[in-house]
Amino acid sequence: MDLVFLLFLGGLACLVILWINNVRLSGKLHRRGVGTAGRITYRYVVGSPPRYTLVYRYSYYSSNYARDEEVESEVYYTVDIGDTVGVRCLPEHPQTALLEYNLSGSTSSPIGASPKDASVESRYVVPS
């Protein structure tokens, strides 16, 4: 019983550390990140409850990067494949990036678009 409790506490501590790192990263990108344009390349929904994910590409100093990022459903249905989005990356580590609207304290939207129908490339994956 003690081992199970210790494993539970260890797992809980890991989740808290990951959450703190995510909050700190968002703040660091908000303060020190540089803005660049990205383009949505794919989007998908998985799980129950559903998790909405956008896949995007962006360039920084002639290097190309790709990321996927979980977003809210309202954002997911606002953008489509090929749309331009704002991305902020760290100059010293450009692979570290987030969509601009997703940063703490940001009020920007990914683009000034209205909700759209799902594109052909969008896919809903039913959990097994």
Tab-separated table of N, CA and C in Angstrom:
chain	number	residue	atom	x	y	z
A	1	MET	N	0.819	-1.193	0.000
A	1	MET	CA	0.000	0.000	0.000
A	1	MET	C	0.869	1.265	0.000
A	2	ASP	N	1.943	1.267	0.781
A	2	ASP	CA	2.820	2.432	0.828
A	2	ASP	C	3.470	2.694	-0.520
A	3	LEU	N	3.833	1.643	-1.239
A	3	LEU	CA	4.456	1.795	-2.550
A	3	LEU	C	3.486	2.426	-3.547
A	4	VAL	N	2.233	1.998	-3.512
A	4	VAL	CA	1.219	2.566	-4.404
A	4	VAL	C	1.031	4.054	-4.112
A	5	PHE	N	0.995	4.411	-2.852
A	5	PHE	CA	0.834	5.808	-2.459
A	5	PHE	C	2.031	6.645	-2.926
A	6	LEU	N	3.246	6.108	-2.776
A	6	LEU	CA	4.444	6.819	-3.218
A	6	LEU	C	4.446	6.989	-4.740
A	7	LEU	N	4.028	5.964	-5.461
A	7	LEU	CA	3.937	6.072	-6.919
A	7	LEU	C	2.902	7.126	-7.315
A	8	PHE	N	1.792	7.161	-6.610
A	8	PHE	CA	0.769	8.168	-6.879
A	8	PHE	C	1.315	9.569	-6.643
A	9	LEU	N	1.996	9.767	-5.523
A	9	LEU	CA	2.573	11.079	-5.218
A	9	LEU	C	3.630	11.471	-6.256
A	10	GLY	N	4.445	10.516	-6.686
A	10	GLY	CA	5.450	10.784	-7.712
A	10	GLY	C	4.819	11.207	-9.022
A	11	GLY	N	3.766	10.510	-9.426
A	11	GLY	CA	3.047	10.874	-10.659
A	11	GLY	C	2.410	12.236	-10.550
A	12	LEU	N	1.822	12.531	-9.399
A	12	LEU	CA	1.212	13.836	-9.178
A	12	LEU	C	2.263	14.937	-9.227
A	13	ALA	N	3.414	14.700	-8.625
A	13	ALA	CA	4.495	15.691	-8.654
A	13	ALA	C	4.963	15.946	-10.081
A	14	CYS	N	5.068	14.897	-10.886
A	14	CYS	CA	5.469	15.059	-12.297
A	14	CYS	C	4.464	15.916	-13.055
A	15	LEU	N	3.184	15.693	-12.836
A	15	LEU	CA	2.152	16.489	-13.511
A	15	LEU	C	2.232	17.955	-13.105
A	16	VAL	N	2.464	18.211	-11.834
A	16	VAL	CA	2.579	19.593	-11.356
A	16	VAL	C	3.793	20.263	-11.985
A	17	ILE	N	4.907	19.556	-12.054
A	17	ILE	CA	6.123	20.116	-12.652
A	17	ILE	C	5.903	20.423	-14.129
A	18	LEU	N	5.257	19.518	-14.860
A	18	LEU	CA	4.962	19.764	-16.276
A	18	LEU	C	4.055	20.975	-16.444
A	19	TRP	N	3.052	21.119	-15.585
A	19	TRP	CA	2.138	22.260	-15.667
A	19	TRP	C	2.887	23.561	-15.408
A	20	ILE	N	3.753	23.570	-14.388
A	20	ILE	CA	4.527	24.780	-14.068
A	20	ILE	C	5.441	25.142	-15.230
A	21	ASN	N	6.101	24.153	-15.817
A	21	ASN	CA	6.972	24.419	-16.967
A	21	ASN	C	6.198	25.010	-18.130
A	22	ASN	N	4.998	24.518	-18.382
A	22	ASN	CA	4.179	25.033	-19.475
A	22	ASN	C	3.782	26.482	-19.224
A	23	VAL	N	3.422	26.807	-17.996
A	23	VAL	CA	3.054	28.184	-17.651
A	23	VAL	C	4.272	29.101	-17.790
A	24	ARG	N	5.431	28.652	-17.329
A	24	ARG	CA	6.649	29.454	-17.435
A	24	ARG	C	7.050	29.666	-18.889
A	25	LEU	N	6.914	28.611	-19.717
A	25	LEU	CA	7.256	28.726	-21.134
A	25	LEU	C	6.368	29.751	-21.818
A	26	SER	N	5.078	29.705	-21.522
A	26	SER	CA	4.148	30.657	-22.108
A	26	SER	C	4.538	32.087	-21.750
A	27	GLY	N	4.889	32.317	-20.478
A	27	GLY	CA	5.309	33.648	-20.046
A	27	GLY	C	6.609	34.088	-20.701
A	28	LYS	N	7.557	33.165	-20.822
A	28	LYS	CA	8.844	33.477	-21.446
A	28	LYS	C	8.641	33.847	-22.914
A	29	LEU	N	7.801	33.100	-23.631
A	29	LEU	CA	7.516	33.421	-25.032
A	29	LEU	C	6.796	34.763	-25.149
A	30	HIS	N	5.920	35.046	-24.223
A	30	HIS	CA	5.180	36.309	-24.243
A	30	HIS	C	6.132	37.491	-24.045
A	31	ARG	N	7.099	37.351	-23.134
A	31	ARG	CA	8.037	38.436	-22.832
A	31	ARG	C	9.170	38.549	-23.836
A	32	ARG	N	9.813	37.428	-24.177
A	32	ARG	CA	11.033	37.472	-24.973
A	32	ARG	C	10.904	36.897	-26.371
A	33	GLY	N	9.776	36.298	-26.687
A	33	GLY	CA	9.619	35.674	-27.988
A	33	GLY	C	9.519	36.685	-29.114
A	34	VAL	N	9.834	36.238	-30.314
A	34	VAL	CA	9.705	37.071	-31.504
A	34	VAL	C	8.570	36.516	-32.356
A	35	GLY	N	7.835	37.424	-32.967
A	35	GLY	CA	6.699	37.025	-33.783
A	35	GLY	C	7.109	36.687	-35.211
A	36	THR	N	6.460	35.691	-35.758
A	36	THR	CA	6.649	35.322	-37.152
A	36	THR	C	5.332	34.749	-37.665
A	37	ALA	N	5.218	34.619	-38.961
A	37	ALA	CA	3.996	34.069	-39.549
A	37	ALA	C	4.145	32.566	-39.710
A	38	GLY	N	3.076	31.865	-39.431
A	38	GLY	CA	3.028	30.422	-39.641
A	38	GLY	C	1.867	30.080	-40.553
A	39	ARG	N	1.817	28.831	-40.974
A	39	ARG	CA	0.731	28.379	-41.840
A	39	ARG	C	0.213	27.037	-41.322
A	40	ILE	N	-1.108	26.925	-41.201
A	40	ILE	CA	-1.724	25.674	-40.759
A	40	ILE	C	-1.542	24.631	-41.859
A	41	THR	N	-1.002	23.459	-41.503
A	41	THR	CA	-0.772	22.409	-42.489
A	41	THR	C	-1.683	21.202	-42.294
A	42	TYR	N	-2.225	21.047	-41.086
A	42	TYR	CA	-3.082	19.898	-40.801
A	42	TYR	C	-3.830	20.193	-39.518
A	43	ARG	N	-4.944	19.534	-39.318
A	43	ARG	CA	-5.682	19.672	-38.068
A	43	ARG	C	-6.432	18.386	-37.798
A	44	TYR	N	-6.584	18.050	-36.517
A	44	TYR	CA	-7.271	16.806	-36.180
A	44	TYR	C	-7.842	16.870	-34.769
A	45	VAL	N	-8.781	15.962	-34.522
A	45	VAL	CA	-9.450	15.852	-33.230
A	45	VAL	C	-9.331	14.400	-32.777
A	46	VAL	N	-8.939	14.190	-31.522
A	46	VAL	CA	-8.857	12.832	-30.980
A	46	VAL	C	-9.442	12.803	-29.577
A	47	GLY	N	-9.839	11.617	-29.173
A	47	GLY	CA	-10.210	11.376	-27.788
A	47	GLY	C	-11.631	11.699	-27.414
A	48	SER	N	-11.928	11.352	-26.184
A	48	SER	CA	-13.213	11.634	-25.592
A	48	SER	C	-12.962	11.975	-24.134
A	49	PRO	N	-13.109	13.206	-23.708
A	49	PRO	CA	-13.600	14.343	-24.482
A	49	PRO	C	-12.608	14.711	-25.590
A	50	PRO	N	-13.110	15.335	-26.642
A	50	PRO	CA	-12.241	15.631	-27.786
A	50	PRO	C	-11.140	16.623	-27.459
A	51	ARG	N	-9.956	16.372	-28.032
A	51	ARG	CA	-8.823	17.304	-27.962
A	51	ARG	C	-8.554	17.785	-29.384
A	52	TYR	N	-8.541	19.090	-29.562
A	52	TYR	CA	-8.393	19.717	-30.871
A	52	TYR	C	-6.934	20.111	-31.075
A	53	THR	N	-6.353	19.715	-32.201
A	53	THR	CA	-4.942	19.983	-32.453
A	53	THR	C	-4.751	20.616	-33.819
A	54	LEU	N	-3.923	21.670	-33.857
A	54	LEU	CA	-3.515	22.299	-35.110
A	54	LEU	C	-2.041	21.989	-35.340
A	55	VAL	N	-1.701	21.650	-36.571
A	55	VAL	CA	-0.308	21.434	-36.965
A	55	VAL	C	0.061	22.612	-37.854
A	56	TYR	N	1.200	23.233	-37.570
A	56	TYR	CA	1.589	24.412	-38.339
A	56	TYR	C	3.092	24.414	-38.601
A	57	ARG	N	3.469	25.178	-39.632
A	57	ARG	CA	4.878	25.376	-39.995
A	57	ARG	C	5.174	26.865	-39.924
A	58	TYR	N	6.422	27.185	-39.609
A	58	TYR	CA	6.867	28.581	-39.585
A	58	TYR	C	8.362	28.611	-39.887
A	59	SER	N	8.857	29.767	-40.264
A	59	SER	CA	10.276	29.954	-40.558
A	59	SER	C	10.850	31.013	-39.633
A	60	TYR	N	12.123	30.829	-39.283
A	60	TYR	CA	12.850	31.827	-38.514
A	60	TYR	C	14.294	31.799	-38.988
A	61	TYR	N	14.763	32.932	-39.510
A	61	TYR	CA	16.114	33.048	-40.068
A	61	TYR	C	16.437	31.900	-41.019
A	62	SER	N	15.627	31.739	-42.023
A	62	SER	CA	15.822	30.779	-43.110
A	62	SER	C	15.766	29.318	-42.689
A	63	SER	N	15.362	29.030	-41.472
A	63	SER	CA	15.163	27.646	-41.043
A	63	SER	C	13.674	27.410	-40.879
A	64	ASN	N	13.224	26.230	-41.254
A	64	ASN	CA	11.805	25.875	-41.170
A	64	ASN	C	11.562	24.959	-39.980
A	65	TYR	N	10.429	25.179	-39.335
A	65	TYR	CA	10.055	24.398	-38.167
A	65	TYR	C	8.593	23.978	-38.300
A	66	ALA	N	8.246	22.873	-37.651
A	66	ALA	CA	6.858	22.411	-37.625
A	66	ALA	C	6.508	22.028	-36.193
A	67	ARG	N	5.293	22.356	-35.803
A	67	ARG	CA	4.819	22.029	-34.454
A	67	ARG	C	3.352	21.644	-34.520
A	68	ASP	N	2.926	20.910	-33.531
A	68	ASP	CA	1.498	20.687	-33.347
A	68	ASP	C	1.146	21.202	-31.962
A	69	GLU	N	-0.060	21.741	-31.853
A	69	GLU	CA	-0.454	22.400	-30.613
A	69	GLU	C	-1.933	22.168	-30.353
A	70	GLU	N	-2.234	21.795	-29.125
A	70	GLU	CA	-3.623	21.607	-28.724
A	70	GLU	C	-4.262	22.980	-28.542
A	71	VAL	N	-5.479	23.150	-29.066
A	71	VAL	CA	-6.181	24.432	-29.007
A	71	VAL	C	-7.608	24.213	-28.536
A	72	GLU	N	-8.285	25.304	-28.233
A	72	GLU	CA	-9.701	25.234	-27.876
A	72	GLU	C	-10.528	24.985	-29.130
A	73	SER	N	-11.711	24.417	-28.956
A	73	SER	CA	-12.554	24.084	-30.113
A	73	SER	C	-12.915	25.321	-30.932
A	74	GLU	N	-13.121	26.468	-30.257
A	74	GLU	CA	-13.478	27.688	-30.980
A	74	GLU	C	-12.360	28.107	-31.932
A	75	VAL	N	-11.120	27.955	-31.500
A	75	VAL	CA	-9.980	28.291	-32.347
A	75	VAL	C	-9.869	27.275	-33.477
A	76	TYR	N	-10.031	26.012	-33.156
A	76	TYR	CA	-9.939	24.940	-34.150
A	76	TYR	C	-10.895	25.205	-35.313
A	77	TYR	N	-12.113	25.614	-34.996
A	77	TYR	CA	-13.113	25.834	-36.043
A	77	TYR	C	-13.002	27.211	-36.695
A	78	THR	N	-12.063	28.038	-36.236
A	78	THR	CA	-11.855	29.348	-36.838
A	78	THR	C	-10.831	29.294	-37.966
A	79	VAL	N	-9.873	28.390	-37.870
A	79	VAL	CA	-8.816	28.304	-38.888
A	79	VAL	C	-8.997	27.066	-39.745
A	80	ASP	N	-8.381	27.114	-40.914
A	80	ASP	CA	-8.456	25.998	-41.848
A	80	ASP	C	-7.073	25.736	-42.417
A	81	ILE	N	-6.914	24.636	-43.089
A	81	ILE	CA	-5.653	24.287	-43.735
A	81	ILE	C	-5.246	25.421	-44.675
A	82	GLY	N	-3.994	25.864	-44.565
A	82	GLY	CA	-3.480	26.927	-45.423
A	82	GLY	C	-3.602	28.319	-44.844
A	83	ASP	N	-4.353	28.496	-43.754
A	83	ASP	CA	-4.497	29.818	-43.139
A	83	ASP	C	-3.197	30.255	-42.474
A	84	THR	N	-2.971	31.565	-42.478
A	84	THR	CA	-1.810	32.145	-41.821
A	84	THR	C	-2.144	32.432	-40.362
A	85	VAL	N	-1.207	32.103	-39.470
A	85	VAL	CA	-1.392	32.330	-38.031
A	85	VAL	C	-0.154	32.995	-37.468
A	86	GLY	N	-0.314	33.700	-36.356
A	86	GLY	CA	0.820	34.310	-35.667
A	86	GLY	C	1.491	33.294	-34.763
A	87	VAL	N	2.812	33.239	-34.819
A	87	VAL	CA	3.604	32.317	-34.009
A	87	VAL	C	4.661	33.130	-33.268
A	88	ARG	N	4.941	32.790	-32.017
A	88	ARG	CA	6.046	33.407	-31.273
A	88	ARG	C	7.032	32.308	-30.921
A	89	CYS	N	8.314	32.571	-31.214
A	89	CYS	CA	9.359	31.605	-30.896
A	89	CYS	C	10.477	32.299	-30.128
A	90	LEU	N	11.269	31.508	-29.431
A	90	LEU	CA	12.407	32.056	-28.708
A	90	LEU	C	13.573	32.229	-29.677
A	91	PRO	N	14.183	33.406	-29.744
A	91	PRO	CA	15.288	33.640	-30.680
A	91	PRO	C	16.462	32.682	-30.466
A	92	GLU	N	16.746	32.347	-29.209
A	92	GLU	CA	17.873	31.464	-28.921
A	92	GLU	C	17.547	29.990	-29.131
A	93	HIS	N	16.264	29.667	-29.262
A	93	HIS	CA	15.820	28.283	-29.453
A	93	HIS	C	14.521	28.303	-30.256
A	94	PRO	N	14.615	28.577	-31.563
A	94	PRO	CA	13.405	28.814	-32.365
A	94	PRO	C	12.449	27.620	-32.478
A	95	GLN	N	12.909	26.423	-32.110
A	95	GLN	CA	11.994	25.275	-32.109
A	95	GLN	C	10.949	25.410	-31.005
A	96	THR	N	11.232	26.244	-30.014
A	96	THR	CA	10.299	26.487	-28.921
A	96	THR	C	9.360	27.606	-29.354
A	97	ALA	N	8.103	27.245	-29.574
A	97	ALA	CA	7.146	28.219	-30.100
A	97	ALA	C	5.734	27.859	-29.665
A	98	LEU	N	4.877	28.854	-29.724
A	98	LEU	CA	3.444	28.678	-29.494
A	98	LEU	C	2.693	29.609	-30.434
A	99	LEU	N	1.461	29.242	-30.735
A	99	LEU	CA	0.606	30.156	-31.478
A	99	LEU	C	0.398	31.386	-30.608
A	100	GLU	N	0.404	32.559	-31.206
A	100	GLU	CA	0.351	33.798	-30.423
A	100	GLU	C	-0.874	33.902	-29.532
A	101	TYR	N	-2.033	33.498	-30.021
A	101	TYR	CA	-3.235	33.639	-29.202
A	101	TYR	C	-3.150	32.784	-27.945
A	102	ASN	N	-2.307	31.753	-27.948
A	102	ASN	CA	-2.241	30.776	-26.871
A	102	ASN	C	-1.316	31.203	-25.736
A	103	LEU	N	-0.720	32.380	-25.829
A	103	LEU	CA	0.192	32.849	-24.790
A	103	LEU	C	-0.578	33.526	-23.672
A	104	SER	N	-0.093	33.378	-22.442
A	104	SER	CA	-0.775	34.016	-21.318
A	104	SER	C	-0.751	35.525	-21.496
A	105	GLY	N	-1.870	36.142	-21.271
A	105	GLY	CA	-1.966	37.586	-21.394
A	105	GLY	C	-2.207	38.071	-22.805
A	106	SER	N	-2.237	37.180	-23.781
A	106	SER	CA	-2.444	37.591	-25.167
A	106	SER	C	-3.933	37.679	-25.464
A	107	THR	N	-4.316	38.688	-26.200
A	107	THR	CA	-5.720	38.824	-26.588
A	107	THR	C	-5.895	38.666	-28.084
A	108	SER	N	-4.804	38.317	-28.777
A	108	SER	CA	-4.906	38.184	-30.231
A	108	SER	C	-5.571	36.874	-30.605
A	109	SER	N	-6.236	36.876	-31.728
A	109	SER	CA	-6.815	35.652	-32.248
A	109	SER	C	-5.886	35.127	-33.332
A	110	PRO	N	-6.003	33.842	-33.680
A	110	PRO	CA	-5.100	33.297	-34.681
A	110	PRO	C	-5.179	34.055	-36.001
A	111	ILE	N	-6.364	34.359	-36.417
A	111	ILE	CA	-6.592	35.229	-37.565
A	111	ILE	C	-7.971	35.824	-37.367
A	112	GLY	N	-8.279	36.863	-38.069
A	112	GLY	CA	-9.591	37.485	-37.911
A	112	GLY	C	-10.629	36.804	-38.782
A	113	ALA	N	-10.809	35.529	-38.621
A	113	ALA	CA	-11.727	34.768	-39.466
A	113	ALA	C	-12.937	34.330	-38.665
A	114	SER	N	-13.983	33.991	-39.375
A	114	SER	CA	-15.167	33.441	-38.733
A	114	SER	C	-15.105	31.924	-38.819
A	115	PRO	N	-15.914	31.210	-38.026
A	115	PRO	CA	-15.882	29.746	-38.076
A	115	PRO	C	-16.096	29.229	-39.491
A	116	LYS	N	-15.410	28.130	-39.808
A	116	LYS	CA	-15.445	27.556	-41.143
A	116	LYS	C	-15.875	26.107	-41.055
A	117	ASP	N	-16.293	25.566	-42.184
A	117	ASP	CA	-16.560	24.135	-42.248
A	117	ASP	C	-15.241	23.392	-42.165
A	118	ALA	N	-15.277	22.178	-41.658
A	118	ALA	CA	-14.057	21.379	-41.570
A	118	ALA	C	-13.517	21.112	-42.966
A	119	SER	N	-12.216	21.195	-43.094
A	119	SER	CA	-11.589	20.944	-44.390
A	119	SER	C	-11.497	19.436	-44.635
A	120	VAL	N	-11.212	19.090	-45.862
A	120	VAL	CA	-11.089	17.688	-46.239
A	120	VAL	C	-9.972	17.023	-45.433
A	121	GLU	N	-8.889	17.777	-45.136
A	121	GLU	CA	-7.761	17.209	-44.427
A	121	GLU	C	-8.022	17.011	-42.948
A	122	SER	N	-9.080	17.635	-42.415
A	122	SER	CA	-9.393	17.459	-41.000
A	122	SER	C	-9.872	16.040	-40.771
A	123	ARG	N	-9.573	15.525	-39.617
A	123	ARG	CA	-9.957	14.143	-39.335
A	123	ARG	C	-10.354	14.053	-37.877
A	124	TYR	N	-11.456	13.346	-37.613
A	124	TYR	CA	-11.864	13.069	-36.243
A	124	TYR	C	-11.536	11.605	-35.988
A	125	VAL	N	-10.721	11.345	-34.996
A	125	VAL	CA	-10.318	9.983	-34.668
A	125	VAL	C	-11.112	9.529	-33.466
A	126	VAL	N	-11.865	8.441	-33.629
A	126	VAL	CA	-12.677	7.906	-32.548
A	126	VAL	C	-11.785	7.092	-31.638
A	127	PRO	N	-11.833	7.345	-30.322
A	127	PRO	CA	-10.984	6.575	-29.394
A	127	PRO	C	-11.380	5.108	-29.404
A	128	SER	N	-10.398	4.240	-29.220
A	128	SER	CA	-10.716	2.799	-29.217
A	128	SER	C	-11.020	2.297	-27.833
